[in-house]
Short mmCIF file of C-alpha atoms in Angstrom, two decimals:
data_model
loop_
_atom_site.label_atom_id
_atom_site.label_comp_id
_atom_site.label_asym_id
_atom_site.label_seq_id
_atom_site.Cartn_x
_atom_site.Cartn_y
_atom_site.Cartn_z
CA UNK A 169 52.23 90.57 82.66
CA UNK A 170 53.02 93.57 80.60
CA UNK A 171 56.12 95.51 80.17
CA UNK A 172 57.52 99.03 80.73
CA UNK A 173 56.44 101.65 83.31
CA UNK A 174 52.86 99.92 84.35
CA UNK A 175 54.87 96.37 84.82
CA UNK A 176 57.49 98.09 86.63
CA UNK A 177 54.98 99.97 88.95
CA UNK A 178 53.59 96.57 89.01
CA UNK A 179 57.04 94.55 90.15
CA UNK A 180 57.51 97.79 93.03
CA UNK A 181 53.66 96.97 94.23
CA UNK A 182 54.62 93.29 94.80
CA UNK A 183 57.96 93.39 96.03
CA UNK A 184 56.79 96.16 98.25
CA UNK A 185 54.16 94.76 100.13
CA UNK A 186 56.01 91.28 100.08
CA UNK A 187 58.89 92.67 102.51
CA UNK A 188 55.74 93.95 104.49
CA UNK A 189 53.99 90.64 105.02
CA UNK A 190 57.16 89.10 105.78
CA UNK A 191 57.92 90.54 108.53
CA UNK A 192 54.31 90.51 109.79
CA UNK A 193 52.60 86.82 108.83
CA UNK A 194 54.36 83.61 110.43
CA UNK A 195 53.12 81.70 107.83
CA UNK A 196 53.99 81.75 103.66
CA UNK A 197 50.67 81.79 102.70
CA UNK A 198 49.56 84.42 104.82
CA UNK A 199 52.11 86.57 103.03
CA UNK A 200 50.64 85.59 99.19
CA UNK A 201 47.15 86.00 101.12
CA UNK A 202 48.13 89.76 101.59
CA UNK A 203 49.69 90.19 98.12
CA UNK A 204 47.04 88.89 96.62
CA UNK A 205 44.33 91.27 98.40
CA UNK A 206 46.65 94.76 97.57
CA UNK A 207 47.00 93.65 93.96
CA UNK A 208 43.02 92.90 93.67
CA UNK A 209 42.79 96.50 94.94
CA UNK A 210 44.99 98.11 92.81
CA UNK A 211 45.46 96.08 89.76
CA UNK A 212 43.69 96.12 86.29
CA UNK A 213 40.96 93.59 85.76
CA UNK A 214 43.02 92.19 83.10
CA UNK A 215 46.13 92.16 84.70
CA UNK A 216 48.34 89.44 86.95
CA UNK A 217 51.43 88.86 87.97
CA UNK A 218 53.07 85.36 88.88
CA UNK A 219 55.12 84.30 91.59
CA UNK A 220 56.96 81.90 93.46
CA UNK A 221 57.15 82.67 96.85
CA UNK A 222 59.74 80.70 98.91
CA UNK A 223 61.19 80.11 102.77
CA UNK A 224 62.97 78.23 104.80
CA UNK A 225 61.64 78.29 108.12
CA UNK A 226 63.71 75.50 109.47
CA UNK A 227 67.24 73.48 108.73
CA UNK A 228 66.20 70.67 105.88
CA UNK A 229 62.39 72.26 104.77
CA UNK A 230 61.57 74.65 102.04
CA UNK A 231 58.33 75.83 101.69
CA UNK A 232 56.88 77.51 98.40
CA UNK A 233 53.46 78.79 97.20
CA UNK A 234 53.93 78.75 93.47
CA UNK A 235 51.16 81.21 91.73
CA UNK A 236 51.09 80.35 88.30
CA UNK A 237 54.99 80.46 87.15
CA UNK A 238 57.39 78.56 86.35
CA UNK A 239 58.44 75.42 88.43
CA UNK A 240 61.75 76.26 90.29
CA UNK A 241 64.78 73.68 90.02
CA UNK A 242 65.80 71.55 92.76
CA UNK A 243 69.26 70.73 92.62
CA UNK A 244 70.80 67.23 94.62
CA UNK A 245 74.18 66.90 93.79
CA UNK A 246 74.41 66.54 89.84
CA UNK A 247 70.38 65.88 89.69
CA UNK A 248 68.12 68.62 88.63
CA UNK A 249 64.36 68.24 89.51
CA UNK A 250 61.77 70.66 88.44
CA UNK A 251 59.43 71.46 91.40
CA UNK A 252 56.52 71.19 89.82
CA UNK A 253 52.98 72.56 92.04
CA UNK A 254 51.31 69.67 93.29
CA UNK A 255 48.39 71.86 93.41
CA UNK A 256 48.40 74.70 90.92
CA UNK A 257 46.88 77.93 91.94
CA UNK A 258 46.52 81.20 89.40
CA UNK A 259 48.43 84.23 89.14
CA UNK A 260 47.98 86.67 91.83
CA UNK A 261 45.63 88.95 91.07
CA UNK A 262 42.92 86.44 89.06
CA UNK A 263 41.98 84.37 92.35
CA UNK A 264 38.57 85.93 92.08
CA UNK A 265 38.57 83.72 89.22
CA UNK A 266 39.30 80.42 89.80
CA UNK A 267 38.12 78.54 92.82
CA UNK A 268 41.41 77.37 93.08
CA UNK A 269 43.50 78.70 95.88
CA UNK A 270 47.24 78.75 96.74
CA UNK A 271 48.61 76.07 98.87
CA UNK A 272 51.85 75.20 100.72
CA UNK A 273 54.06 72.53 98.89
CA UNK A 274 57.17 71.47 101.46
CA UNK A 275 60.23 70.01 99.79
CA UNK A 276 63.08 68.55 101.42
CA UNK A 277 66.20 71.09 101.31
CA UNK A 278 69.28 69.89 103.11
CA UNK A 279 72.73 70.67 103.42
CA UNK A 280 74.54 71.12 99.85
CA UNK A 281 71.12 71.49 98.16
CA UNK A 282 70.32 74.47 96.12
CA UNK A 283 67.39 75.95 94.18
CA UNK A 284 67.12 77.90 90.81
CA UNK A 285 64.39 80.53 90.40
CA UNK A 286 63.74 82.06 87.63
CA UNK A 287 62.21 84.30 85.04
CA UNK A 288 60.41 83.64 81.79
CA UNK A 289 62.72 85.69 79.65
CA UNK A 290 65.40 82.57 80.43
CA UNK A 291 62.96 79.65 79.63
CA UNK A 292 61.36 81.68 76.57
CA UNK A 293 64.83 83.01 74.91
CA UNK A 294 65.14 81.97 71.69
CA UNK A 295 68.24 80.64 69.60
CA UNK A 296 68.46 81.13 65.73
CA UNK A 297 66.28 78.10 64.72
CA UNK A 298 63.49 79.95 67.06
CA UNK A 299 64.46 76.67 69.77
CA UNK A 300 63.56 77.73 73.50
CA UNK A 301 66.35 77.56 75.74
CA UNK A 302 66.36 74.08 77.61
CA UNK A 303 66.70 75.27 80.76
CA UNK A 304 67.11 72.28 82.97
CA UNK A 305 69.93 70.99 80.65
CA UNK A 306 71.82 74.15 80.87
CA UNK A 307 71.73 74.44 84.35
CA UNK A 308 73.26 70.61 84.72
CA UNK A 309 75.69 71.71 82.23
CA UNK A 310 76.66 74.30 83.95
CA UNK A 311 76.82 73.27 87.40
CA UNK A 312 80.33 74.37 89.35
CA UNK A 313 81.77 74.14 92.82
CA UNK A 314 79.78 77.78 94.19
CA UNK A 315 76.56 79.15 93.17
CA UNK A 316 78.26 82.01 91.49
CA UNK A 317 80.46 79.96 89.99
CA UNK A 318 77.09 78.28 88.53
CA UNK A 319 75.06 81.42 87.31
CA UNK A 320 78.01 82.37 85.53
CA UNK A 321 78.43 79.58 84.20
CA UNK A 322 74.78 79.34 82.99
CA UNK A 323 74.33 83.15 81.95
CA UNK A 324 77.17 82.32 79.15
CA UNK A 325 75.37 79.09 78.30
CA UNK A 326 72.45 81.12 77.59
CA UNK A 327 73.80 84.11 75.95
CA UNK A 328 75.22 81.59 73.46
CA UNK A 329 72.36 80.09 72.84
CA UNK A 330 71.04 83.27 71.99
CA UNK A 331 73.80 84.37 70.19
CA UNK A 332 75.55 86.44 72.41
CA UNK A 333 72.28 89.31 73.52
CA UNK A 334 69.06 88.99 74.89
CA UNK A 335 66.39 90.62 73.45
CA UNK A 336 63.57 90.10 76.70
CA UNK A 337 64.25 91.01 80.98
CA UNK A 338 65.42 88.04 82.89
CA UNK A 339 66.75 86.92 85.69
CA UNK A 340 67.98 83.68 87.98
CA UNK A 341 67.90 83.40 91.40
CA UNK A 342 70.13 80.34 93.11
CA UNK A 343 69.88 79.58 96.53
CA UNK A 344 72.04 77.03 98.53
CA UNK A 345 71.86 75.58 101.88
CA UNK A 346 75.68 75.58 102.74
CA UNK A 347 76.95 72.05 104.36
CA UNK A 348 77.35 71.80 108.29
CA UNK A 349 80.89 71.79 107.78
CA UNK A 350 81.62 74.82 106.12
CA UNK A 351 81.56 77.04 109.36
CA UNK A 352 80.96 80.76 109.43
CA UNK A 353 78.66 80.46 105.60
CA UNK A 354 75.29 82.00 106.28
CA UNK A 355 72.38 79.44 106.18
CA UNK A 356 71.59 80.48 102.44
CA UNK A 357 73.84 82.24 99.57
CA UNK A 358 71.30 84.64 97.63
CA UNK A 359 73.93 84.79 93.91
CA UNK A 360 72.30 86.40 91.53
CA UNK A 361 72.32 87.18 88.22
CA UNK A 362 70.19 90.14 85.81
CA UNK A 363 70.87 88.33 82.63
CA UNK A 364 69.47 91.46 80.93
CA UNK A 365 72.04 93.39 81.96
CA UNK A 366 74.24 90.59 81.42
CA UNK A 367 76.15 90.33 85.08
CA UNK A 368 76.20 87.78 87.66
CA UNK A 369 77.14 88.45 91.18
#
């Protein structure tokens, strides 16, 4: 929430005490546990942030704790599926507010499958008409042999439908879980690209 300085102090508070609690807690939701008690001691009262927070503790499972954003895309060959929370919990930093708490979802995630996190400066970009960008269709659109190959492919499908800049931070995320056969590939391929700055690696 927010933007500017206090939303990147914000981002640095997170991301800081995430790498942390992963090396620390076993378990995913012990690592949101401990985000979510540093940002209720240092945060606003009025302010949250929301997450996705992801891993893949074993060949074929993905786990995620999904705290209030956007659903990430799961995609199977030429099928994209949103990954929608089977039980929705609230941006971390407002749990003292809901009685609803975070809890692990496990997906399937085998070889060949991959899975596209995101930001909500890609789902809320605007074309001329004021249309959001349809995310899910761009991303089948654009789907390519590699994963870099893909977020390319996507980050010009979104630039034009935006006519060619921005005007909001985002950013994509694809992972893939390579195939048995291609030998020597780490178990996932982290491409990513800071459509804001508009490069893809």
């Amino acid at each position: 929430r927010g933007k500017g300085l206090p939303a990147v102090g914000t981002a640095a508070l997170v991301l800081g005490v995430f790498r942390e609690a992963a090396y620390d807690e076993p378990e995913l939701l012990d690592v949101v546990g401990r985000i979510e008690r540093s940002l209720a001691r240092n945060l606003g009262g009025d302010d949250f942030v929301t997450a996705v927070v992801a891993g893949c503790p074993e060949p074929g499972r993905l786990e995620t704790v999904n705290c209030g954003h956007a659903p990430p895309l799961l995609i199977r060959g030429t099928e994209v599926t949103a990954v929608e929370p089977v039980h929705p919990a609230p941006p971390l930093g407002l749990r003292a507010l809901s009685e609803d708490t975070p809890r692990l979802q496990v997906v399937p995630f085998d070889d060949g499958d991959q899975l596209l996190l995101y930001t909500d400066g890609v789902t809320e970009a605007r074309d001329a008409g004021r249309a959001f960008y349809p995310l899910s269709d761009g991303l089948t659109r654009s789907l390519r042999d590699g994963p870099d190959r893909t977020l390319a492919a996507l980050h010009q499908d979104l630039l034009d439908h935006v006519g060619g800049r921005l005007h909001d931070d985002a950013a994509l995320l694809l992972l893939r879980r390579p195939a048995a056969a291609q030998a020597g590939e780490s178990a996932v391929v982290l491409p990513v690209a800071d459509v804001d700055g508009a490069t893809a690696a």
